[in-house]
PDB file of C-alpha atoms in Angstrom:
ATOM      1  CA  UNK A  13     107.030  -9.267 -54.694  1.00  0.00           C
ATOM      2  CA  UNK A  14     110.658  -8.182 -54.578  1.00  0.00           C
ATOM      3  CA  UNK A  15     109.817  -4.981 -56.458  1.00  0.00           C
ATOM      4  CA  UNK A  16     107.015  -4.264 -53.991  1.00  0.00           C
ATOM      5  CA  UNK A  17     109.326  -4.717 -51.021  1.00  0.00           C
ATOM      6  CA  UNK A  18     111.936  -2.547 -52.715  1.00  0.00           C
ATOM      7  CA  UNK A  19     109.375   0.273 -53.297  1.00  0.00           C
ATOM      8  CA  UNK A  20     108.161  -0.046 -49.697  1.00  0.00           C
ATOM      9  CA  UNK A  21     111.742   0.233 -48.438  1.00  0.00           C
ATOM     10  CA  UNK A  22     112.282   3.386 -50.540  1.00  0.00           C
ATOM     11  CA  UNK A  23     109.025   4.936 -49.318  1.00  0.00           C
ATOM     12  CA  UNK A  24     109.932   4.268 -45.689  1.00  0.00           C
ATOM     13  CA  UNK A  25     113.442   5.630 -46.196  1.00  0.00           C
ATOM     14  CA  UNK A  26     112.135   9.074 -47.282  1.00  0.00           C
ATOM     15  CA  UNK A  27     112.172  11.619 -44.463  1.00  0.00           C
ATOM     16  CA  UNK A  28     108.912  13.337 -43.632  1.00  0.00           C
ATOM     17  CA  UNK A  29     108.959  16.921 -44.928  1.00  0.00           C
ATOM     18  CA  UNK A  30     108.588  18.788 -41.620  1.00  0.00           C
ATOM     19  CA  UNK A  31     111.066  16.860 -39.524  1.00  0.00           C
ATOM     20  CA  UNK A  32     114.589  18.202 -39.361  1.00  0.00           C
ATOM     21  CA  UNK A  33     117.322  16.036 -40.752  1.00  0.00           C
ATOM     22  CA  UNK A  34     119.574  14.623 -38.063  1.00  0.00           C
ATOM     23  CA  UNK A  35     122.567  16.712 -39.118  1.00  0.00           C
ATOM     24  CA  UNK A  36     120.887  20.113 -38.417  1.00  0.00           C
ATOM     25  CA  UNK A  37     119.942  21.314 -34.975  1.00  0.00           C
ATOM     26  CA  UNK A  38     116.346  22.294 -34.151  1.00  0.00           C
ATOM     27  CA  UNK A  39     117.630  25.865 -33.616  1.00  0.00           C
ATOM     28  CA  UNK A  40     118.390  26.066 -37.365  1.00  0.00           C
ATOM     29  CA  UNK A  41     114.768  25.236 -38.165  1.00  0.00           C
ATOM     30  CA  UNK A  42     113.533  27.655 -35.507  1.00  0.00           C
ATOM     31  CA  UNK A  43     115.364  30.507 -37.248  1.00  0.00           C
ATOM     32  CA  UNK A  44     114.412  29.250 -40.728  1.00  0.00           C
ATOM     33  CA  UNK A  45     110.690  29.288 -39.793  1.00  0.00           C
ATOM     34  CA  UNK A  46     110.877  33.090 -39.560  1.00  0.00           C
ATOM     35  CA  UNK A  47     112.279  33.345 -43.109  1.00  0.00           C
ATOM     36  CA  UNK A  48     110.386  32.924 -46.389  1.00  0.00           C
ATOM     37  CA  UNK A  49     111.530  30.535 -49.047  1.00  0.00           C
ATOM     38  CA  UNK A  50     112.452  32.773 -52.018  1.00  0.00           C
ATOM     39  CA  UNK A  51     111.046  30.347 -54.617  1.00  0.00           C
ATOM     40  CA  UNK A  52     108.164  28.609 -52.828  1.00  0.00           C
ATOM     41  CA  UNK A  53     104.924  30.484 -52.298  1.00  0.00           C
ATOM     42  CA  UNK A  54     103.681  30.477 -48.727  1.00  0.00           C
ATOM     43  CA  UNK A  55     106.379  28.229 -47.296  1.00  0.00           C
ATOM     44  CA  UNK A  56     109.103  29.076 -44.853  1.00  0.00           C
ATOM     45  CA  UNK A  57     112.722  28.164 -45.380  1.00  0.00           C
ATOM     46  CA  UNK A  58     112.231  25.457 -42.752  1.00  0.00           C
ATOM     47  CA  UNK A  59     109.282  23.818 -44.538  1.00  0.00           C
ATOM     48  CA  UNK A  60     110.473  24.038 -48.118  1.00  0.00           C
ATOM     49  CA  UNK A  61     112.481  21.340 -49.833  1.00  0.00           C
ATOM     50  CA  UNK A  62     113.665  23.692 -52.601  1.00  0.00           C
ATOM     51  CA  UNK A  63     117.382  23.853 -53.155  1.00  0.00           C
ATOM     52  CA  UNK A  64     117.631  27.463 -52.042  1.00  0.00           C
ATOM     53  CA  UNK A  65     115.798  26.699 -48.780  1.00  0.00           C
ATOM     54  CA  UNK A  66     118.188  23.821 -48.098  1.00  0.00           C
ATOM     55  CA  UNK A  67     121.081  26.208 -48.775  1.00  0.00           C
ATOM     56  CA  UNK A  68     119.546  28.814 -46.428  1.00  0.00           C
ATOM     57  CA  UNK A  69     119.353  26.217 -43.651  1.00  0.00           C
ATOM     58  CA  UNK A  70     122.988  25.279 -44.276  1.00  0.00           C
ATOM     59  CA  UNK A  71     124.017  28.952 -44.063  1.00  0.00           C
ATOM     60  CA  UNK A  72     122.057  29.325 -40.823  1.00  0.00           C
ATOM     61  CA  UNK A  73     123.821  26.267 -39.379  1.00  0.00           C
ATOM     62  CA  UNK A  74     127.218  27.652 -40.411  1.00  0.00           C
ATOM     63  CA  UNK A  75     126.514  31.056 -38.886  1.00  0.00           C
ATOM     64  CA  UNK A  76     125.268  29.473 -35.650  1.00  0.00           C
ATOM     65  CA  UNK A  77     128.503  27.456 -35.539  1.00  0.00           C
ATOM     66  CA  UNK A  78     130.412  30.743 -35.952  1.00  0.00           C
ATOM     67  CA  UNK A  79     128.621  32.061 -32.883  1.00  0.00           C
ATOM     68  CA  UNK A  80     126.342  34.594 -34.559  1.00  0.00           C
ATOM     69  CA  UNK A  81     123.077  35.516 -32.877  1.00  0.00           C
ATOM     70  CA  UNK A  82     119.609  34.990 -34.340  1.00  0.00           C
ATOM     71  CA  UNK A  83     119.299  38.734 -35.024  1.00  0.00           C
ATOM     72  CA  UNK A  84     122.604  38.767 -36.915  1.00  0.00           C
ATOM     73  CA  UNK A  85     121.533  35.800 -39.025  1.00  0.00           C
ATOM     74  CA  UNK A  86     118.194  37.441 -39.867  1.00  0.00           C
ATOM     75  CA  UNK A  87     120.024  40.659 -40.758  1.00  0.00           C
ATOM     76  CA  UNK A  88     122.280  38.632 -43.078  1.00  0.00           C
ATOM     77  CA  UNK A  89     119.262  37.449 -45.047  1.00  0.00           C
ATOM     78  CA  UNK A  90     117.567  40.880 -44.968  1.00  0.00           C
ATOM     79  CA  UNK A  91     120.686  42.425 -46.528  1.00  0.00           C
ATOM     80  CA  UNK A  92     120.497  39.942 -49.408  1.00  0.00           C
ATOM     81  CA  UNK A  93     116.720  39.742 -49.996  1.00  0.00           C
ATOM     82  CA  UNK A  94     115.244  42.775 -48.235  1.00  0.00           C
ATOM     83  CA  UNK A  95     112.510  42.883 -45.605  1.00  0.00           C
ATOM     84  CA  UNK A  96     110.395  40.637 -47.830  1.00  0.00           C
ATOM     85  CA  UNK A  97     112.331  37.588 -46.606  1.00  0.00           C
ATOM     86  CA  UNK A  98     110.927  38.016 -43.080  1.00  0.00           C
ATOM     87  CA  UNK A  99     107.516  36.536 -42.294  1.00  0.00           C
ATOM     88  CA  UNK A 100     106.886  39.437 -39.908  1.00  0.00           C
ATOM     89  CA  UNK A 101     108.399  42.470 -41.635  1.00  0.00           C
ATOM     90  CA  UNK A 102     109.141  45.523 -39.478  1.00  0.00           C
ATOM     91  CA  UNK A 103     106.453  48.223 -39.409  1.00  0.00           C
ATOM     92  CA  UNK A 104     108.269  51.001 -41.246  1.00  0.00           C
ATOM     93  CA  UNK A 105     108.168  52.590 -44.706  1.00  0.00           C
ATOM     94  CA  UNK A 106     105.895  50.800 -47.148  1.00  0.00           C
ATOM     95  CA  UNK A 107     105.189  47.924 -44.763  1.00  0.00           C
ATOM     96  CA  UNK A 108     103.852  50.448 -42.247  1.00  0.00           C
ATOM     97  CA  UNK A 109     101.019  51.150 -44.737  1.00  0.00           C
ATOM     98  CA  UNK A 110     100.319  47.434 -44.967  1.00  0.00           C
ATOM     99  CA  UNK A 111     100.061  47.210 -41.181  1.00  0.00           C
ATOM    100  CA  UNK A 112      97.868  50.343 -40.936  1.00  0.00           C
ATOM    101  CA  UNK A 113      95.603  49.805 -43.969  1.00  0.00           C
ATOM    102  CA  UNK A 114      93.038  47.624 -42.106  1.00  0.00           C
ATOM    103  CA  UNK A 115      92.679  50.312 -39.447  1.00  0.00           C
ATOM    104  CA  UNK A 116      92.367  53.067 -42.056  1.00  0.00           C
ATOM    105  CA  UNK A 117      89.773  51.034 -43.976  1.00  0.00           C
ATOM    106  CA  UNK A 118      87.778  50.378 -40.827  1.00  0.00           C
ATOM    107  CA  UNK A 119      87.896  54.088 -39.954  1.00  0.00           C
ATOM    108  CA  UNK A 120      86.667  55.098 -43.433  1.00  0.00           C
ATOM    109  CA  UNK A 121      83.896  52.510 -43.297  1.00  0.00           C
ATOM    110  CA  UNK A 122      82.788  53.754 -39.873  1.00  0.00           C
ATOM    111  CA  UNK A 123      82.785  57.376 -41.067  1.00  0.00           C
ATOM    112  CA  UNK A 124      80.734  56.498 -44.173  1.00  0.00           C
ATOM    113  CA  UNK A 125      78.221  54.537 -42.088  1.00  0.00           C
ATOM    114  CA  UNK A 126      77.936  57.383 -39.581  1.00  0.00           C
ATOM    115  CA  UNK A 127      77.315  59.910 -42.411  1.00  0.00           C
ATOM    116  CA  UNK A 128      74.672  57.678 -44.018  1.00  0.00           C
ATOM    117  CA  UNK A 129      72.807  57.135 -40.758  1.00  0.00           C
ATOM    118  CA  UNK A 130      72.961  60.867 -39.989  1.00  0.00           C
ATOM    119  CA  UNK A 131      71.293  61.670 -43.325  1.00  0.00           C
ATOM    120  CA  UNK A 132      68.598  59.037 -42.815  1.00  0.00           C
ATOM    121  CA  UNK A 133      67.807  60.375 -39.329  1.00  0.00           C
ATOM    122  CA  UNK A 134      67.725  63.975 -40.625  1.00  0.00           C
ATOM    123  CA  UNK A 135      65.295  63.011 -43.403  1.00  0.00           C
ATOM    124  CA  UNK A 136      63.082  61.163 -40.940  1.00  0.00           C
ATOM    125  CA  UNK A 137      62.874  64.219 -38.673  1.00  0.00           C
ATOM    126  CA  UNK A 138      62.315  66.725 -41.491  1.00  0.00           C
ATOM    127  CA  UNK A 139      58.937  68.499 -41.352  1.00  0.00           C
ATOM    128  CA  UNK A 140      56.407  67.902 -44.085  1.00  0.00           C
ATOM    129  CA  UNK A 141      56.184  71.556 -45.129  1.00  0.00           C
ATOM    130  CA  UNK A 142      56.757  70.788 -48.780  1.00  0.00           C
ATOM    131  CA  UNK A 143      53.582  68.716 -49.061  1.00  0.00           C
ATOM    132  CA  UNK A 144      50.527  70.644 -50.219  1.00  0.00           C
ATOM    133  CA  UNK A 145      47.045  70.349 -48.627  1.00  0.00           C
ATOM    134  CA  UNK A 146      45.781  68.827 -51.868  1.00  0.00           C
ATOM    135  CA  UNK A 147      48.359  65.996 -51.712  1.00  0.00           C
ATOM    136  CA  UNK A 148      47.578  65.297 -48.047  1.00  0.00           C
ATOM    137  CA  UNK A 149      43.878  65.099 -48.827  1.00  0.00           C
ATOM    138  CA  UNK A 150      44.539  62.742 -51.770  1.00  0.00           C
ATOM    139  CA  UNK A 151      46.770  60.483 -49.613  1.00  0.00           C
ATOM    140  CA  UNK A 152      44.197  60.332 -46.827  1.00  0.00           C
ATOM    141  CA  UNK A 153      41.540  59.395 -49.365  1.00  0.00           C
ATOM    142  CA  UNK A 154      43.730  56.609 -50.768  1.00  0.00           C
ATOM    143  CA  UNK A 155      44.478  55.294 -47.286  1.00  0.00           C
ATOM    144  CA  UNK A 156      40.806  55.248 -46.389  1.00  0.00           C
ATOM    145  CA  UNK A 157      39.892  53.349 -49.572  1.00  0.00           C
ATOM    146  CA  UNK A 158      42.563  50.669 -48.947  1.00  0.00           C
ATOM    147  CA  UNK A 159      41.518  49.984 -45.353  1.00  0.00           C
ATOM    148  CA  UNK A 160      38.632  47.583 -45.040  1.00  0.00           C
ATOM    149  CA  UNK A 161      36.171  49.103 -42.610  1.00  0.00           C
TER     150      UNK A 161
END
């Protein structure tokens, strides 16, 4: 019974993962949400409990205390990790291709579909000059034999 109460007390004492600890301001987590955790896949520095994410939040809190702006803090992390650290990287250089690739793919798909439909329409409108009288007569005979009269 005592062990059960002790485990329950430990479980209740654990902070929930997405709530900020009382010693950091919500502004720290607001800035950290825009930054990736370098070791966790798909988590922001605000969501992750990895040691490096905790350190990033501490650095953000220190720089806010020094009076730095949000843009200066983001630039600090970009200088150390590159544009990859930002959840919304700027549209320039290689990332510009990432932003534009869906549009380019959609344009190529539309062009290919337009070309295919153009060929199908051209074939449908093509005259039957290449068909001989003998073949037409044979086809008409086959059609007449298949139809029940």
